[in-house]
Short mmCIF file of C-alpha atoms (C1' of nucleotides) in Angstrom, two decimals:
data_model
loop_
_atom_site.label_atom_id
_atom_site.label_comp_id
_atom_site.label_asym_id
_atom_site.label_seq_id
_atom_site.Cartn_x
_atom_site.Cartn_y
_atom_site.Cartn_z
CA MET Q 1 -72.51 -62.07 76.77
CA THR Q 2 -69.63 -64.45 76.34
CA ASP Q 3 -67.16 -65.26 78.99
CA LEU Q 4 -63.87 -64.56 77.19
CA ALA Q 5 -62.69 -61.47 75.32
CA ILE Q 6 -59.50 -61.15 73.29
CA VAL Q 7 -57.65 -57.87 73.76
CA TRP Q 8 -55.45 -57.39 70.73
CA PHE Q 9 -52.43 -55.27 71.70
CA ARG Q 10 -50.73 -53.48 68.85
CA ARG Q 11 -48.95 -50.28 69.80
CA ASP Q 12 -50.65 -49.58 73.10
CA PHE Q 13 -48.18 -51.08 75.53
CA ARG Q 14 -49.84 -49.98 78.73
CA LEU Q 15 -52.36 -51.21 81.26
CA ALA Q 16 -53.39 -47.75 82.45
CA ASP Q 17 -55.74 -45.71 80.27
CA ASN Q 18 -56.14 -48.58 77.83
CA PRO Q 19 -59.71 -48.35 76.49
CA ALA Q 20 -59.78 -51.79 74.84
CA LEU Q 21 -58.49 -53.52 77.94
CA ASP Q 22 -60.78 -51.50 80.18
CA HIS Q 23 -63.81 -52.39 78.08
CA ALA Q 24 -62.93 -56.11 78.02
CA ARG Q 25 -62.43 -56.22 81.76
CA LYS Q 26 -65.74 -54.51 82.44
CA HIS Q 27 -67.85 -56.67 80.15
CA HIS Q 28 -66.22 -60.08 80.31
CA GLN Q 29 -65.11 -62.41 83.06
CA ARG Q 30 -61.93 -63.45 81.31
CA VAL Q 31 -59.43 -61.57 79.19
CA LEU Q 32 -56.95 -62.98 76.71
CA PRO Q 33 -54.26 -60.44 75.83
CA VAL Q 34 -52.62 -61.08 72.48
CA TYR Q 35 -49.84 -59.52 70.43
CA ILE Q 36 -49.41 -60.60 66.80
CA HIS Q 37 -46.13 -59.82 65.10
CA ASP Q 38 -47.09 -58.88 61.55
CA PRO Q 39 -44.44 -56.54 60.12
CA GLU Q 40 -45.51 -57.26 56.53
CA VAL Q 41 -48.54 -55.05 56.85
CA LEU Q 42 -46.52 -51.86 56.49
CA GLY Q 43 -44.69 -52.99 53.35
CA ASN Q 44 -41.57 -50.85 52.78
CA TRP Q 45 -42.21 -49.14 56.07
CA ALA Q 46 -41.95 -52.18 58.34
CA PRO Q 47 -40.38 -51.17 61.67
CA GLY Q 48 -36.66 -50.37 61.45
CA ALA Q 49 -33.86 -51.76 63.57
CA ALA Q 50 -34.10 -49.25 66.44
CA SER Q 51 -37.87 -49.62 66.54
CA ARG Q 52 -37.61 -53.40 66.72
CA TRP Q 53 -35.15 -53.09 69.59
CA TRP Q 54 -37.68 -50.97 71.48
CA LEU Q 55 -40.52 -53.30 70.54
CA HIS Q 56 -38.70 -56.29 71.99
CA HIS Q 57 -38.38 -54.60 75.37
CA ALA Q 58 -41.87 -53.18 75.21
CA LEU Q 59 -43.27 -56.68 74.74
CA ALA Q 60 -41.18 -58.01 77.61
CA ASP Q 61 -42.48 -55.22 79.85
CA LEU Q 62 -46.10 -55.71 78.84
CA ALA Q 63 -45.88 -59.49 79.28
CA GLU Q 64 -44.46 -59.09 82.76
CA ARG Q 65 -47.11 -56.60 83.81
CA LEU Q 66 -49.94 -58.72 82.44
CA ASP Q 67 -48.51 -61.79 84.16
CA ASP Q 68 -48.53 -59.94 87.45
CA ARG Q 69 -52.23 -59.18 87.03
CA GLY Q 70 -53.09 -62.76 86.19
CA ALA Q 71 -53.60 -62.69 82.41
CA PRO Q 72 -50.50 -63.86 80.53
CA LEU Q 73 -49.76 -62.34 77.12
CA VAL Q 74 -49.97 -64.66 74.12
CA LEU Q 75 -47.51 -63.91 71.31
CA ARG Q 76 -48.20 -64.97 67.77
CA GLU Q 77 -46.54 -64.38 64.44
CA GLY Q 78 -48.17 -64.07 61.01
CA ALA Q 79 -51.08 -62.38 59.29
CA ALA Q 80 -53.12 -60.79 62.05
CA GLY Q 81 -56.52 -61.76 60.65
CA ASP Q 82 -55.59 -65.42 60.35
CA GLU Q 83 -54.10 -65.56 63.81
CA LEU Q 84 -57.10 -63.89 65.42
CA ALA Q 85 -59.49 -66.28 63.67
CA ARG Q 86 -57.38 -69.19 64.85
CA LEU Q 87 -57.37 -67.90 68.42
CA VAL Q 88 -61.13 -67.46 68.38
CA GLU Q 89 -61.53 -71.08 67.30
CA GLU Q 90 -59.03 -72.37 69.85
CA THR Q 91 -60.50 -70.49 72.79
CA GLY Q 92 -64.15 -69.95 71.93
CA ALA Q 93 -63.73 -66.24 72.64
CA GLY Q 94 -66.84 -64.21 72.00
CA ALA Q 95 -65.30 -60.79 71.57
CA VAL Q 96 -62.23 -59.04 70.17
CA TYR Q 97 -61.23 -55.52 71.19
CA TRP Q 98 -58.36 -53.28 70.16
CA ASN Q 99 -57.19 -49.68 70.10
CA ARG Q 100 -57.07 -47.98 66.74
CA LEU Q 101 -53.98 -47.18 64.67
CA TYR Q 102 -54.04 -44.85 61.68
CA GLU Q 103 -51.44 -45.89 59.11
CA PRO Q 104 -53.54 -46.41 55.96
CA ALA Q 105 -52.31 -49.99 55.37
CA ILE Q 106 -53.16 -50.88 58.95
CA VAL Q 107 -56.57 -49.24 58.74
CA GLU Q 108 -57.32 -51.26 55.63
CA ARG Q 109 -56.25 -54.52 57.26
CA ASP Q 110 -58.17 -53.79 60.45
CA THR Q 111 -61.34 -52.91 58.57
CA THR Q 112 -61.29 -56.31 56.88
CA ILE Q 113 -60.57 -58.09 60.14
CA LYS Q 114 -63.39 -56.29 61.87
CA SER Q 115 -65.98 -57.29 59.30
CA ASP Q 116 -64.69 -60.88 59.16
CA LEU Q 117 -64.92 -61.32 62.90
CA LYS Q 118 -68.32 -59.67 63.04
CA GLY Q 119 -69.40 -62.08 60.31
CA ARG Q 120 -68.51 -64.90 62.66
CA GLY Q 121 -70.88 -63.45 65.20
CA LEU Q 122 -68.28 -61.95 67.50
CA ASP Q 123 -68.57 -58.71 69.39
CA VAL Q 124 -65.83 -56.52 67.87
CA GLU Q 125 -64.97 -53.00 68.90
CA SER Q 126 -62.07 -50.66 68.35
CA PHE Q 127 -61.28 -47.65 70.52
CA ARG Q 128 -59.58 -44.28 70.35
CA ALA Q 129 -56.48 -44.49 72.52
CA ALA Q 130 -53.52 -43.04 70.63
CA LEU Q 131 -54.99 -39.62 69.87
CA LEU Q 132 -57.00 -36.84 71.49
CA PHE Q 133 -59.10 -36.40 68.34
CA GLU Q 134 -59.78 -38.83 65.53
CA PRO Q 135 -58.48 -37.90 62.06
CA TRP Q 136 -62.09 -37.64 60.90
CA GLU Q 137 -63.03 -35.18 63.62
CA LEU Q 138 -62.23 -31.47 63.45
CA LEU Q 139 -63.00 -31.11 59.74
CA ARG Q 140 -63.34 -27.82 57.85
CA ASP Q 141 -67.00 -27.27 56.96
CA GLY Q 142 -67.60 -30.73 58.35
CA GLU Q 143 -66.06 -32.46 55.34
CA ARG Q 144 -62.52 -31.47 54.39
CA PHE Q 145 -59.52 -32.17 56.61
CA TYR Q 146 -57.19 -29.35 57.60
CA LYS Q 147 -54.07 -28.90 55.52
CA VAL Q 148 -52.59 -26.04 57.49
CA PHE Q 149 -51.51 -26.51 61.06
CA THR Q 150 -52.40 -23.14 62.59
CA PRO Q 151 -56.13 -23.20 61.83
CA TYR Q 152 -56.18 -26.86 62.87
CA TRP Q 153 -54.62 -25.99 66.20
CA LYS Q 154 -57.06 -23.10 66.73
CA ARG Q 155 -59.92 -25.42 65.99
CA MET Q 156 -58.63 -28.03 68.41
CA GLN Q 157 -58.49 -25.47 71.20
CA ALA Q 158 -61.96 -24.18 70.36
CA ASP Q 159 -63.43 -27.70 70.28
CA TRP Q 160 -61.52 -28.99 73.29
CA ARG Q 161 -63.42 -31.44 75.46
CA ALA Q 162 -62.14 -32.41 78.87
CA VAL Q 163 -60.24 -35.70 78.73
CA SER Q 164 -60.39 -38.39 81.34
CA SER Q 165 -58.13 -41.43 81.53
CA ARG Q 166 -59.39 -44.91 82.26
CA PRO Q 167 -58.28 -46.74 85.39
CA GLU Q 168 -55.52 -49.30 85.42
CA PRO Q 169 -56.83 -52.78 86.24
CA ARG Q 170 -55.39 -54.21 89.44
CA GLU Q 171 -56.37 -57.76 88.63
CA LEU Q 172 -57.28 -59.63 85.48
CA THR Q 173 -58.53 -63.13 84.92
CA GLY Q 174 -56.98 -64.99 82.02
CA PRO Q 175 -58.53 -67.82 80.03
CA SER Q 176 -58.91 -71.19 81.78
CA GLU Q 177 -56.55 -72.67 79.22
CA VAL Q 178 -53.88 -70.40 77.79
CA PRO Q 179 -53.35 -70.93 74.05
CA ASP Q 180 -49.91 -71.60 72.56
CA SER Q 181 -47.55 -68.70 72.33
CA VAL Q 182 -44.28 -68.21 70.51
CA SER Q 183 -41.42 -66.93 72.62
CA LEU Q 184 -40.29 -63.33 72.47
CA ASP Q 185 -36.90 -64.43 71.18
CA ASP Q 186 -38.58 -66.25 68.29
CA LEU Q 187 -39.66 -62.89 66.94
CA ALA Q 188 -35.97 -62.03 66.40
CA LEU Q 189 -36.47 -58.36 67.08
CA LEU Q 190 -33.04 -57.72 68.54
CA PRO Q 191 -30.07 -57.02 66.26
CA ASP Q 192 -27.71 -59.90 65.42
CA ILE Q 193 -24.70 -57.77 66.21
CA ASP Q 194 -25.35 -55.94 69.44
CA TRP Q 195 -25.00 -52.25 68.66
CA ALA Q 196 -27.61 -51.23 71.20
CA ASP Q 197 -25.30 -50.13 74.05
CA GLY Q 198 -26.06 -46.46 73.54
CA LEU Q 199 -29.78 -47.15 73.37
CA ARG Q 200 -29.70 -49.10 76.60
CA ASP Q 201 -27.86 -46.27 78.37
CA ARG Q 202 -30.26 -43.64 77.13
CA TRP Q 203 -33.64 -45.39 77.34
CA GLU Q 204 -35.56 -47.39 79.84
CA VAL Q 205 -38.35 -49.10 77.94
CA GLY Q 206 -41.77 -49.70 79.43
CA GLU Q 207 -44.96 -48.29 80.83
CA LEU Q 208 -43.66 -47.27 84.24
CA ALA Q 209 -40.52 -45.80 82.73
CA GLY Q 210 -42.75 -43.75 80.44
CA ARG Q 211 -44.79 -42.49 83.34
CA ARG Q 212 -41.67 -41.56 85.27
CA ARG Q 213 -40.48 -39.61 82.21
CA LEU Q 214 -43.80 -37.82 82.05
CA ASP Q 215 -43.83 -37.02 85.79
CA HIS Q 216 -40.30 -35.75 85.60
CA PHE Q 217 -41.12 -33.51 82.66
CA VAL Q 218 -44.19 -32.11 84.40
CA ASP Q 219 -42.30 -31.44 87.64
CA ASP Q 220 -39.18 -30.08 86.04
CA GLY Q 221 -39.21 -29.02 82.41
CA VAL Q 222 -42.63 -28.09 81.19
CA ALA Q 223 -42.76 -24.73 82.99
CA ASP Q 224 -39.77 -23.54 80.96
CA TYR Q 225 -40.67 -25.54 77.87
CA GLU Q 226 -41.17 -22.58 75.55
CA ASN Q 227 -37.71 -21.22 76.32
CA GLU Q 228 -35.89 -24.51 76.51
CA ARG Q 229 -37.43 -26.73 73.86
CA ASP Q 230 -35.08 -25.51 71.15
CA ARG Q 231 -31.95 -26.14 73.19
CA PRO Q 232 -30.27 -29.45 72.41
CA ASP Q 233 -27.48 -28.51 74.80
CA HIS Q 234 -29.97 -28.34 77.68
CA ARG Q 235 -32.10 -31.33 76.71
CA GLY Q 236 -35.08 -29.00 76.96
CA THR Q 237 -37.61 -31.38 75.42
CA SER Q 238 -39.73 -34.04 77.08
CA SER Q 239 -38.10 -37.17 75.57
CA LEU Q 240 -41.59 -38.67 75.53
CA SER Q 241 -41.71 -39.40 71.79
CA PRO Q 242 -40.91 -43.15 71.90
CA TYR Q 243 -43.26 -43.65 74.85
CA LEU Q 244 -46.05 -41.94 72.95
CA HIS Q 245 -45.30 -43.85 69.76
CA PHE Q 246 -45.46 -47.22 71.49
CA GLY Q 247 -48.34 -46.20 73.69
CA HIS Q 248 -46.57 -46.64 77.00
CA VAL Q 249 -48.02 -43.23 77.69
CA SER Q 250 -51.22 -41.89 76.15
CA PRO Q 251 -51.82 -38.28 75.11
CA VAL Q 252 -54.76 -38.25 77.51
CA GLN Q 253 -52.39 -39.11 80.35
CA VAL Q 254 -50.09 -36.31 79.25
CA VAL Q 255 -52.91 -33.78 79.30
CA GLU Q 256 -54.08 -34.96 82.71
CA ALA Q 257 -50.55 -34.73 84.06
CA LEU Q 258 -50.43 -31.12 82.88
CA GLU Q 259 -53.97 -30.25 83.94
CA PRO Q 260 -55.74 -32.73 86.27
CA SER Q 261 -59.22 -31.52 85.27
CA GLY Q 262 -58.55 -32.65 81.72
CA GLU Q 263 -59.37 -29.19 80.40
CA LEU Q 264 -57.04 -27.47 77.96
CA PRO Q 265 -53.91 -26.72 79.98
CA GLY Q 266 -53.19 -23.05 80.63
CA GLY Q 267 -49.75 -21.59 81.13
CA LYS Q 268 -47.22 -21.00 78.42
CA GLY Q 269 -45.19 -24.18 78.85
CA PRO Q 270 -48.04 -26.67 79.26
CA LEU Q 271 -50.04 -25.16 76.39
CA GLY Q 272 -46.91 -25.09 74.24
CA PHE Q 273 -46.44 -28.79 74.87
CA VAL Q 274 -50.05 -29.59 74.00
CA ARG Q 275 -49.41 -27.71 70.76
CA GLU Q 276 -46.68 -30.25 70.03
CA LEU Q 277 -49.16 -33.05 70.73
CA ALA Q 278 -51.41 -31.31 68.21
CA TRP Q 279 -48.60 -31.50 65.62
CA ARG Q 280 -48.48 -35.23 66.29
CA GLU Q 281 -52.23 -35.49 65.68
CA PHE Q 282 -51.97 -33.28 62.59
CA SER Q 283 -49.24 -35.51 61.13
CA THR Q 284 -51.35 -38.58 61.81
CA LEU Q 285 -54.38 -37.11 60.06
CA LEU Q 286 -52.35 -36.01 57.03
CA LEU Q 287 -51.10 -39.58 56.61
CA PHE Q 288 -54.54 -41.03 57.27
CA HIS Q 289 -56.03 -38.93 54.47
CA ASN Q 290 -53.03 -39.33 52.11
CA PRO Q 291 -51.87 -42.96 51.94
CA ASP Q 292 -49.03 -42.10 49.52
CA LEU Q 293 -47.50 -39.48 51.79
CA PRO Q 294 -44.48 -41.56 52.96
CA ASP Q 295 -43.18 -41.84 49.40
CA THR Q 296 -44.79 -39.03 47.42
CA PRO Q 297 -44.51 -35.26 47.86
CA MET Q 298 -47.83 -33.71 48.73
CA GLN Q 299 -47.28 -30.70 46.47
CA GLU Q 300 -47.49 -32.06 42.95
CA LYS Q 301 -44.97 -29.67 41.44
CA PHE Q 302 -42.28 -31.42 43.48
CA ALA Q 303 -42.62 -34.49 41.25
CA ASP Q 304 -40.29 -32.63 38.85
CA PHE Q 305 -37.83 -31.39 41.43
CA PRO Q 306 -34.23 -31.72 40.15
CA TRP Q 307 -32.78 -33.81 42.96
CA ARG Q 308 -29.33 -35.23 42.39
CA THR Q 309 -29.24 -38.79 41.07
CA ARG Q 310 -28.59 -41.73 43.33
CA GLU Q 311 -25.20 -42.52 41.84
CA ASP Q 312 -24.18 -38.91 42.21
CA TYR Q 313 -25.24 -38.57 45.84
CA ALA Q 314 -24.53 -42.06 47.21
CA ASP Q 315 -21.23 -41.11 48.88
CA ASP Q 316 -22.55 -37.84 50.28
CA LEU Q 317 -25.54 -39.64 51.75
CA GLU Q 318 -23.30 -42.09 53.52
CA THR Q 319 -21.11 -39.30 54.86
CA TRP Q 320 -24.24 -37.65 56.28
CA THR Q 321 -25.50 -40.84 57.93
CA ARG Q 322 -22.13 -41.34 59.64
CA GLY Q 323 -21.92 -37.80 60.96
CA ARG Q 324 -18.81 -36.89 58.97
CA THR Q 325 -20.02 -33.91 56.92
CA GLY Q 326 -17.54 -31.51 58.49
CA VAL Q 327 -20.42 -29.30 59.74
CA PRO Q 328 -20.24 -29.61 63.53
CA ILE Q 329 -23.91 -29.24 64.47
CA VAL Q 330 -24.95 -31.62 61.69
CA ASP Q 331 -22.39 -34.23 62.67
CA ALA Q 332 -23.32 -33.90 66.34
CA GLY Q 333 -26.96 -34.60 65.50
CA MET Q 334 -26.24 -37.56 63.25
CA ARG Q 335 -23.97 -39.09 65.88
CA GLU Q 336 -26.56 -38.55 68.59
CA LEU Q 337 -29.07 -40.39 66.38
CA TRP Q 338 -26.74 -43.31 65.73
CA HIS Q 339 -25.72 -43.60 69.34
CA GLU Q 340 -29.02 -43.03 71.17
CA GLY Q 341 -31.67 -43.80 68.57
CA TRP Q 342 -32.99 -40.29 69.00
CA MET Q 343 -32.19 -36.71 68.02
CA HIS Q 344 -33.30 -33.40 69.45
CA ASN Q 345 -36.07 -31.93 67.30
CA ARG Q 346 -34.28 -28.66 66.54
CA VAL Q 347 -31.31 -30.66 65.28
CA ARG Q 348 -33.59 -32.93 63.23
CA MET Q 349 -34.66 -29.82 61.32
CA ILE Q 350 -31.05 -28.73 60.86
CA VAL Q 351 -29.77 -32.06 59.53
CA ALA Q 352 -32.85 -32.48 57.34
CA SER Q 353 -32.44 -29.02 55.83
CA TYR Q 354 -28.77 -29.79 55.24
CA LEU Q 355 -29.55 -33.09 53.47
CA THR Q 356 -32.36 -31.82 51.27
CA LYS Q 357 -31.03 -28.33 50.51
CA ASN Q 358 -27.26 -28.22 50.87
CA LEU Q 359 -26.75 -31.76 49.58
CA LEU Q 360 -29.82 -31.74 47.29
CA ILE Q 361 -30.58 -35.35 48.23
CA PRO Q 362 -34.24 -36.47 48.10
CA TRP Q 363 -36.04 -36.22 51.44
CA GLN Q 364 -37.15 -39.84 51.14
CA GLU Q 365 -33.55 -40.94 51.71
CA GLY Q 366 -33.41 -39.01 54.95
CA ALA Q 367 -36.80 -40.35 55.98
CA LYS Q 368 -35.58 -43.92 55.43
CA TRP Q 369 -32.45 -43.40 57.49
CA PHE Q 370 -34.46 -41.88 60.34
CA TRP Q 371 -36.95 -44.73 60.03
CA ASP Q 372 -34.23 -47.29 60.61
CA THR Q 373 -32.39 -45.50 63.39
CA LEU Q 374 -34.99 -43.67 65.52
CA VAL Q 375 -36.56 -45.41 68.50
CA ASP Q 376 -39.50 -43.02 68.10
CA ALA Q 377 -39.87 -43.65 64.33
CA ASP Q 378 -43.50 -42.88 63.55
CA LEU Q 379 -44.76 -42.95 59.99
CA GLY Q 380 -46.95 -39.87 60.32
CA ASN Q 381 -44.48 -37.72 62.23
CA ASN Q 382 -41.45 -38.81 60.23
CA THR Q 383 -43.11 -38.29 56.85
CA GLN Q 384 -44.62 -34.98 57.82
CA GLY Q 385 -41.36 -33.73 59.28
CA TRP Q 386 -39.35 -34.53 56.17
CA GLN Q 387 -41.93 -33.13 53.77
CA TRP Q 388 -42.08 -30.01 55.90
CA THR Q 389 -38.33 -29.35 55.72
CA ALA Q 390 -38.09 -30.28 52.06
CA GLY Q 391 -40.83 -27.72 51.40
CA CYS Q 392 -43.13 -30.15 49.61
CA GLY Q 393 -45.59 -30.90 52.44
CA ALA Q 394 -49.11 -29.73 53.17
CA ASP Q 395 -48.11 -26.93 55.49
CA ALA Q 396 -44.45 -26.85 54.60
CA ALA Q 397 -41.68 -24.41 55.28
CA PRO Q 398 -41.38 -21.98 52.32
CA TYR Q 399 -38.92 -23.34 49.81
CA PHE Q 400 -36.49 -20.50 50.30
CA ARG Q 401 -36.09 -21.38 53.95
CA VAL Q 402 -32.63 -22.94 54.02
CA PHE Q 403 -31.20 -23.35 57.49
CA ASN Q 404 -27.70 -22.05 57.94
CA PRO Q 405 -26.18 -24.61 60.32
CA GLU Q 406 -23.66 -22.11 61.67
CA LEU Q 407 -26.34 -19.57 62.57
CA GLN Q 408 -28.50 -22.33 64.04
CA ALA Q 409 -25.61 -23.30 66.29
CA ASP Q 410 -25.18 -19.63 67.31
CA LYS Q 411 -28.79 -19.50 68.41
CA PHE Q 412 -29.38 -22.93 69.89
CA ASP Q 413 -25.98 -24.25 70.98
CA PRO Q 414 -24.19 -21.01 71.89
CA ASP Q 415 -21.50 -22.63 74.04
CA ALA Q 416 -21.00 -25.49 71.57
CA ALA Q 417 -21.76 -27.84 74.45
CA TYR Q 418 -23.92 -30.08 72.29
CA ILE Q 419 -21.27 -30.10 69.55
CA HIS Q 420 -18.52 -31.01 71.99
CA ARG Q 421 -20.59 -33.77 73.49
CA TRP Q 422 -20.82 -35.60 70.17
CA CYS Q 423 -17.72 -34.35 68.39
CA PRO Q 424 -14.93 -34.72 70.95
CA GLU Q 425 -12.38 -33.99 68.19
CA LEU Q 426 -13.52 -30.38 68.41
CA GLU Q 427 -12.80 -30.04 72.12
CA GLY Q 428 -11.81 -26.59 73.27
CA LEU Q 429 -13.01 -24.74 70.17
CA ASP Q 430 -15.78 -22.16 70.47
CA LEU Q 431 -18.28 -21.41 67.71
CA LYS Q 432 -16.22 -18.57 66.32
CA GLN Q 433 -13.17 -20.81 66.00
CA LEU Q 434 -15.27 -23.63 64.55
CA LYS Q 435 -16.49 -21.37 61.76
CA LYS Q 436 -12.99 -20.71 60.48
CA LEU Q 437 -11.47 -24.11 61.13
CA ASP Q 438 -9.06 -24.78 58.26
CA ASP Q 439 -8.37 -28.09 56.59
CA ALA Q 440 -4.97 -28.52 58.20
CA GLU Q 441 -6.41 -28.17 61.70
CA ARG Q 442 -9.30 -30.46 60.81
CA ARG Q 443 -6.84 -33.08 59.62
CA ARG Q 444 -4.74 -32.70 62.75
CA ARG Q 445 -7.80 -33.28 64.92
CA GLY Q 446 -9.20 -36.12 62.82
CA TYR Q 447 -12.28 -34.06 61.93
CA PRO Q 448 -13.47 -34.20 58.28
CA PRO Q 449 -13.26 -31.26 55.86
CA MET Q 450 -16.41 -29.35 54.88
CA GLN Q 451 -18.44 -31.60 52.58
CA VAL Q 452 -19.88 -28.64 50.65
CA ASP Q 453 -19.55 -24.88 50.63
CA LEU Q 454 -22.55 -23.63 52.61
CA LYS Q 455 -23.12 -20.49 50.58
CA ALA Q 456 -22.76 -22.07 47.14
CA SER Q 457 -24.88 -25.13 48.01
CA ARG Q 458 -27.59 -22.88 49.44
CA GLN Q 459 -27.70 -21.00 46.14
CA ARG Q 460 -27.85 -24.30 44.23
CA ALA Q 461 -30.91 -25.31 46.25
CA LEU Q 462 -32.64 -21.98 45.60
CA ASP Q 463 -31.92 -22.34 41.88
CA ALA Q 464 -33.32 -25.87 41.90
CA TYR Q 465 -36.57 -24.60 43.38
CA GLN Q 466 -36.74 -21.94 40.68
CA ALA Q 467 -36.92 -24.78 38.18
CA ILE Q 468 -40.22 -26.11 39.53
CA LYS Q 469 -41.96 -22.95 40.66
CA GLY Q 470 -45.12 -22.12 38.86
"C1'" DC R 1 -17.92 4.88 60.19
"C1'" DA R 2 -18.51 0.53 62.17
"C1'" DA R 3 -21.52 -2.02 64.87
"C1'" DA R 4 -26.05 -3.10 66.60
"C1'" DC R 5 -30.57 -3.44 65.69
"C1'" DA R 6 -34.84 -3.41 62.75
"C1'" DT R 7 -37.25 -4.20 58.43
"C1'" DT R 8 -37.91 -6.12 54.01
"C1'" DT R 9 -37.47 -9.57 50.55
"C1'" DC R 10 -37.25 -14.07 49.05
"C1'" DA R 11 -42.10 -16.96 45.83
"C1'" DG U 1 -35.22 -18.67 58.34
"C1'" DA U 2 -31.44 -16.09 56.07
"C1'" DA U 3 -29.58 -12.43 53.66
"C1'" DA U 4 -29.95 -7.97 51.92
"C1'" DT U 5 -31.14 -3.56 52.94
"C1'" DG U 6 -32.34 0.25 55.95
"C1'" DT U 7 -31.96 2.84 60.41
"C1'" DT U 8 -29.95 4.21 64.66
"C1'" DT U 9 -26.11 5.06 67.86
#
DNA sequence: CAAACATTTCA
DNA sequence: GAAATGTTT
């Protein structure tokens, strides 16, 4: 067995419960941690601006933590396969380990890299770290993947196996000579114009910050999760999504925090939260088995859907992105997104329904905006979420389900607290008053007029769906 | 008879 | 999930 192993970090920015790192440390005397910046691999879906902001700080955090343990992180830029081959030559490493990702383009790249490195006689292994179950496990009749969430979720519960996290290494030994590294600033991940104030206020990036978030949620939040998770005014969700996306926190760690034995958590709140983790896994498997999913509707009949044309909708799209649609709950959500790089899930559904149904703008436009602005932007989750609301996904909402933003506010923001937080122009107005706010009062307060009539635009969406049914 | 609540329909 | 329709108070 060779002395030195490369641990290739990708989106697993943690030392605790990191299977690739744990394996390297157990079987080799020295460990060389590497991150290779290779945004090209995802083509049109290279990380957006908010994601890159998070990535910058995630790398800084990981580098610091690895330094503390004695194995400095090497940063490289370029095609991952070339850089790994170069590093193997430079260092004489005998092994390369990493944790698996599931975006089809990444899978394809990694498969090639694995066989190349094996061809050079290296010990190469990848590990499951980002999911509880692989996308090729839990198949119907052992061959076909699930296309409907509920049976998938039942199956996951039935096939549950106790999870167990891997220990965090206290000490690591780096290579005797550390190879060249580019600097973090060279990667130019931060925006040229600093718009990240709101993100900085809202998010603390890093492994320990993620674990604090998790602990806090488990101590105070998860018990009431089923009642509170739909309440943007109460911040009833976990806020773990970016930490899970970047692997500061693993789903195994989440399960163990909820249920130390690693068995399926009992209790309404904890089980409800694991169900949301199952949605995350379901979205990942849908993308894994359908490489076109980010751009193409899963239901074929939607290829002919009469969306408005780009030149027709361009202005309305921009109004939506800026949070100036004149629909309070929609504008509140879009402003939260712009300011904090995040939006409450209930509100994501509301603004997505509004864009695709009331504005009749293709879901891909919404997906792209979210991709650029969310710190938790995840190709599987984002794609699945948009296809679900648009009605064209695998297990989508029925096409006639058009959210009424006013009724949604009645149910989920009854005191308009969330609306007031993001739309200060509307201060002092309750939901009843907001519903009959006339143009003169809107103008006086500097709040935009209604972009569309909710009733008429709803009917237009239903008529559009009529055109493709069959 | 209006209001509150429950059920059905929408493909 | 919303709106229309039906049922109860």
